[in-house]
Amino acid sequence: MLRLVRVFIGLARSVDLCCLAVHSLISLVLFLLQNFFPIVVDAMISC
């Protein structure tokens, strides 16, 4: 029973880490889009 609980906690932790990684990746992509997209648009307009 205790082993099952430990396995469950381990799974929950790994899922949390996975979600955290995905979340930070999405945040990073959005951050880069916000920073570089206007520059790219400006460059395209100026061309």
N, CA, C and O atoms as a MOPAC input file, in Angstrom:
PM7 MOZYME 1SCF
protein

 N      0.84000 1    -1.20500 1     0.00000 1
 C      0.00000 1     0.00000 1     0.00000 1
 C      0.87300 1     1.25100 1     0.00000 1
 O      0.65600 1     2.17000 1    -0.79100 1
 N      1.86600 1     1.27900 1     0.89900 1
 C      2.75200 1     2.44300 1     0.98300 1
 C      3.55800 1     2.60200 1    -0.30500 1
 O      3.80600 1     3.71500 1    -0.76800 1
 N      3.96200 1     1.45800 1    -0.87400 1
 C      4.72000 1     1.49600 1    -2.12300 1
 C      3.87500 1     2.10200 1    -3.23500 1
 O      4.37000 1     2.88600 1    -4.04600 1
 N      2.60200 1     1.73700 1    -3.26800 1
 C      1.67900 1     2.28500 1    -4.25900 1
 C      1.59900 1     3.80200 1    -4.13600 1
 O      1.64200 1     4.52500 1    -5.13200 1
 N      1.48100 1     4.27000 1    -2.89000 1
 C      1.39900 1     5.71300 1    -2.64800 1
 C      2.66700 1     6.39900 1    -3.13300 1
 O      2.61300 1     7.46700 1    -3.74200 1
 N      3.82000 1     5.76900 1    -2.85500 1
 C      5.09900 1     6.34500 1    -3.29500 1
 C      5.16100 1     6.42700 1    -4.81200 1
 O      5.59000 1     7.43900 1    -5.36600 1
 N      4.73500 1     5.36800 1    -5.48000 1
 C      4.72400 1     5.35300 1    -6.94600 1
 C      3.81600 1     6.45500 1    -7.46700 1
 O      4.15400 1     7.16100 1    -8.41700 1
 N      2.65700 1     6.59300 1    -6.83100 1
 C      1.69100 1     7.61900 1    -7.24900 1
 C      2.28300 1     9.01400 1    -7.09400 1
 O      2.14100 1     9.86300 1    -7.97400 1
 N      2.95800 1     9.24200 1    -5.94700 1
 C      3.58500 1    10.54800 1    -5.69800 1
 C      4.68300 1    10.80300 1    -6.72900 1
 O      4.82000 1    11.91600 1    -7.23700 1
 N      5.45900 1     9.77400 1    -7.03300 1
 C      6.51300 1     9.91400 1    -8.04300 1
 C      5.93000 1    10.27200 1    -9.39800 1
 O      6.46200 1    11.13500 1   -10.09600 1
 N      4.83200 1     9.60900 1    -9.77700 1
 C      4.15900 1     9.90300 1   -11.04100 1
 C      3.65100 1    11.33300 1   -11.05600 1
 O      3.81600 1    12.05300 1   -12.04000 1
 N      3.02700 1    11.73900 1    -9.95000 1
 C      2.48700 1    13.09400 1    -9.86600 1
 C      3.60700 1    14.12000 1   -10.00800 1
 O      3.43900 1    15.14500 1   -10.66900 1
 N      4.74800 1    13.84100 1    -9.38700 1
 C      5.88400 1    14.76400 1    -9.47400 1
 C      6.39000 1    14.85400 1   -10.90000 1
 O      6.66700 1    15.94900 1   -11.39100 1
 N      6.51700 1    13.70700 1   -11.58000 1
 C      7.03100 1    13.72900 1   -12.94700 1
 C      6.05000 1    14.44500 1   -13.87400 1
 O      6.46400 1    15.16000 1   -14.78700 1
 N      4.75000 1    14.25100 1   -13.63900 1
 C      3.74300 1    14.95000 1   -14.43600 1
 C      3.83800 1    16.44500 1   -14.18100 1
 O      3.75000 1    17.24600 1   -15.11200 1
 N      4.01900 1    16.82100 1   -12.91200 1
 C      4.18300 1    18.23400 1   -12.55600 1
 C      5.38200 1    18.82900 1   -13.28200 1
 O      5.30200 1    19.92800 1   -13.83100 1
 N      6.50200 1    18.09200 1   -13.28300 1
 C      7.70800 1    18.56700 1   -13.95800 1
 C      7.45800 1    18.71900 1   -15.44800 1
 O      7.88700 1    19.69600 1   -16.06300 1
 N      6.75900 1    17.74900 1   -16.02700 1
 C      6.45200 1    17.79100 1   -17.45400 1
 C      5.58700 1    19.00400 1   -17.76000 1
 O      5.86400 1    19.75000 1   -18.69900 1
 N      4.54700 1    19.19900 1   -16.97300 1
 C      3.65600 1    20.34800 1   -17.17200 1
 C      4.43000 1    21.64700 1   -17.01600 1
 O      4.22900 1    22.59600 1   -17.77300 1
 N      5.31900 1    21.68200 1   -16.02600 1
 C      6.12300 1    22.87600 1   -15.79000 1
 C      7.01700 1    23.16000 1   -16.99200 1
 O      7.14800 1    24.30700 1   -17.41900 1
 N      7.63300 1    22.11000 1   -17.53500 1
 C      8.51200 1    22.27900 1   -18.69300 1
 C      7.72800 1    22.79800 1   -19.89300 1
 O      8.16800 1    23.72300 1   -20.57700 1
 N      6.56500 1    22.20200 1   -20.14600 1
 C      5.73100 1    22.63300 1   -21.26900 1
 C      5.28500 1    24.07300 1   -21.06600 1
 O      5.29500 1    24.87600 1   -21.99900 1
 N      4.89300 1    24.38800 1   -19.83800 1
 C      4.40600 1    25.73000 1   -19.53700 1
 C      5.50900 1    26.77000 1   -19.75000 1
 O      5.27600 1    27.81900 1   -20.35000 1
 N      6.71700 1    26.46600 1   -19.25100 1
 C      7.81600 1    27.41900 1   -19.40800 1
 C      8.21900 1    27.54900 1   -20.87100 1
 O      8.60300 1    28.62900 1   -21.31800 1
 N      8.13300 1    26.44500 1   -21.61900 1
 C      8.44700 1    26.49200 1   -23.05000 1
 C      7.46700 1    27.39500 1   -23.78400 1
 O      7.86500 1    28.21300 1   -24.61400 1
 N      6.17600 1    27.24000 1   -23.47200 1
 C      5.14800 1    28.07500 1   -24.10100 1
 C      5.35800 1    29.53500 1   -23.72100 1
 O      5.24500 1    30.42500 1   -24.56500 1
 N      5.66300 1    29.77900 1   -22.45200 1
 C      5.91700 1    31.15000 1   -22.00000 1
 C      7.09500 1    31.75200 1   -22.75600 1
 O      7.05600 1    32.91100 1   -23.16800 1
 N      8.14800 1    30.94700 1   -22.93300 1
 C      9.33400 1    31.41800 1   -23.64300 1
 C      8.99500 1    31.76200 1   -25.08800 1
 O      9.42100 1    32.79800 1   -25.60000 1
 N      8.22900 1    30.89400 1   -25.74400 1
 C      7.84100 1    31.13500 1   -27.13500 1
 C      7.01100 1    32.40900 1   -27.24300 1
 O      7.23300 1    33.22800 1   -28.13400 1
 N      6.05500 1    32.57100 1   -26.33300 1
 C      5.22200 1    33.78000 1   -26.35100 1
 C      6.07100 1    35.02200 1   -26.10900 1
 O      5.87300 1    36.05500 1   -26.74900 1
 N      7.02500 1    34.91200 1   -25.17400 1
 C      7.91400 1    36.03500 1   -24.86900 1
 C      8.72800 1    36.42400 1   -26.10100 1
 O      8.85900 1    37.60400 1   -26.42600 1
 N      9.27600 1    35.40600 1   -26.78600 1
 C     10.06700 1    35.67300 1   -27.98700 1
 C      9.20200 1    36.27600 1   -29.07900 1
 O      9.63400 1    37.18900 1   -29.78200 1
 N      7.97800 1    35.77200 1   -29.22700 1
 C      7.06400 1    36.31600 1   -30.23100 1
 C      6.77400 1    37.78200 1   -29.94700 1
 O      6.79300 1    38.61100 1   -30.85600 1
 N      6.50800 1    38.09900 1   -28.69300 1
 C      6.19700 1    39.47700 1   -28.32500 1
 C      7.38900 1    40.38500 1   -28.60400 1
 O      7.21400 1    41.53200 1   -29.01400 1
 N      8.60300 1    39.87600 1   -28.38300 1
 C      9.78500 1    40.72000 1   -28.54500 1
 C     10.21300 1    40.85500 1   -29.99900 1
 O     10.58800 1    41.94300 1   -30.43500 1
 N     10.16000 1    39.75200 1   -30.75700 1
 C     10.73200 1    39.76400 1   -32.09700 1
 C      9.70800 1    39.98700 1   -33.19600 1
 O     10.06500 1    40.45100 1   -34.27800 1
 N      8.44600 1    39.66900 1   -32.94600 1
 C      7.43200 1    39.80500 1   -33.98400 1
 C      7.28000 1    41.24800 1   -34.45100 1
 O      7.23300 1    41.48000 1   -35.65900 1
 N      7.20200 1    42.24000 1   -33.54200 1
 C      7.09900 1    43.64200 1   -33.99600 1
 C      8.30300 1    44.06500 1   -34.82700 1
 O      8.15800 1    44.81800 1   -35.79000 1
 N      9.50000 1    43.58200 1   -34.45900 1
 C     10.71200 1    43.92400 1   -35.20800 1
 C     10.61300 1    43.36900 1   -36.62500 1
 O     10.93000 1    44.05900 1   -37.59400 1
 N     10.16700 1    42.10900 1   -36.73900 1
 C     10.02600 1    41.47600 1   -38.05100 1
 C      8.99200 1    42.21800 1   -38.88200 1
 O      9.20800 1    42.47400 1   -40.06600 1
 N      7.86700 1    42.56500 1   -38.26100 1
 C      6.81000 1    43.29200 1   -38.97200 1
 C      7.32700 1    44.64900 1   -39.43400 1
 O      7.06900 1    45.06100 1   -40.56500 1
 N      8.05500 1    45.34200 1   -38.56300 1
 C      8.63900 1    46.63400 1   -38.93700 1
 C      9.58400 1    46.47600 1   -40.12000 1
 O      9.56700 1    47.27800 1   -41.05400 1
 N     10.40400 1    45.43600 1   -40.07200 1
 C     11.35100 1    45.19500 1   -41.15900 1
 C     10.60600 1    44.93000 1   -42.46800 1
 O     11.00600 1    45.42900 1   -43.52100 1
 N      9.52700 1    44.14800 1   -42.40800 1
 C      8.75300 1    43.83500 1   -43.60700 1
 C      8.08500 1    45.09400 1   -44.15200 1
 O      8.03700 1    45.30600 1   -45.36400 1
 N      7.57300 1    45.92300 1   -43.25200 1
 C      6.89200 1    47.14900 1   -43.68400 1
 C      7.90100 1    48.11000 1   -44.31500 1
 O      7.61500 1    48.74900 1   -45.32700 1
 N      9.07700 1    48.20400 1   -43.70800 1
 C     10.08300 1    49.13600 1   -44.22600 1
 C     10.62600 1    48.66400 1   -45.57300 1
 O     11.07800 1    49.47900 1   -46.37700 1
 N     10.58500 1    47.36200 1   -45.82500 1
 C     10.99500 1    46.85900 1   -47.13900 1
 C      9.91300 1    47.21200 1   -48.15600 1
 O     10.04500 1    46.88600 1   -49.33500 1

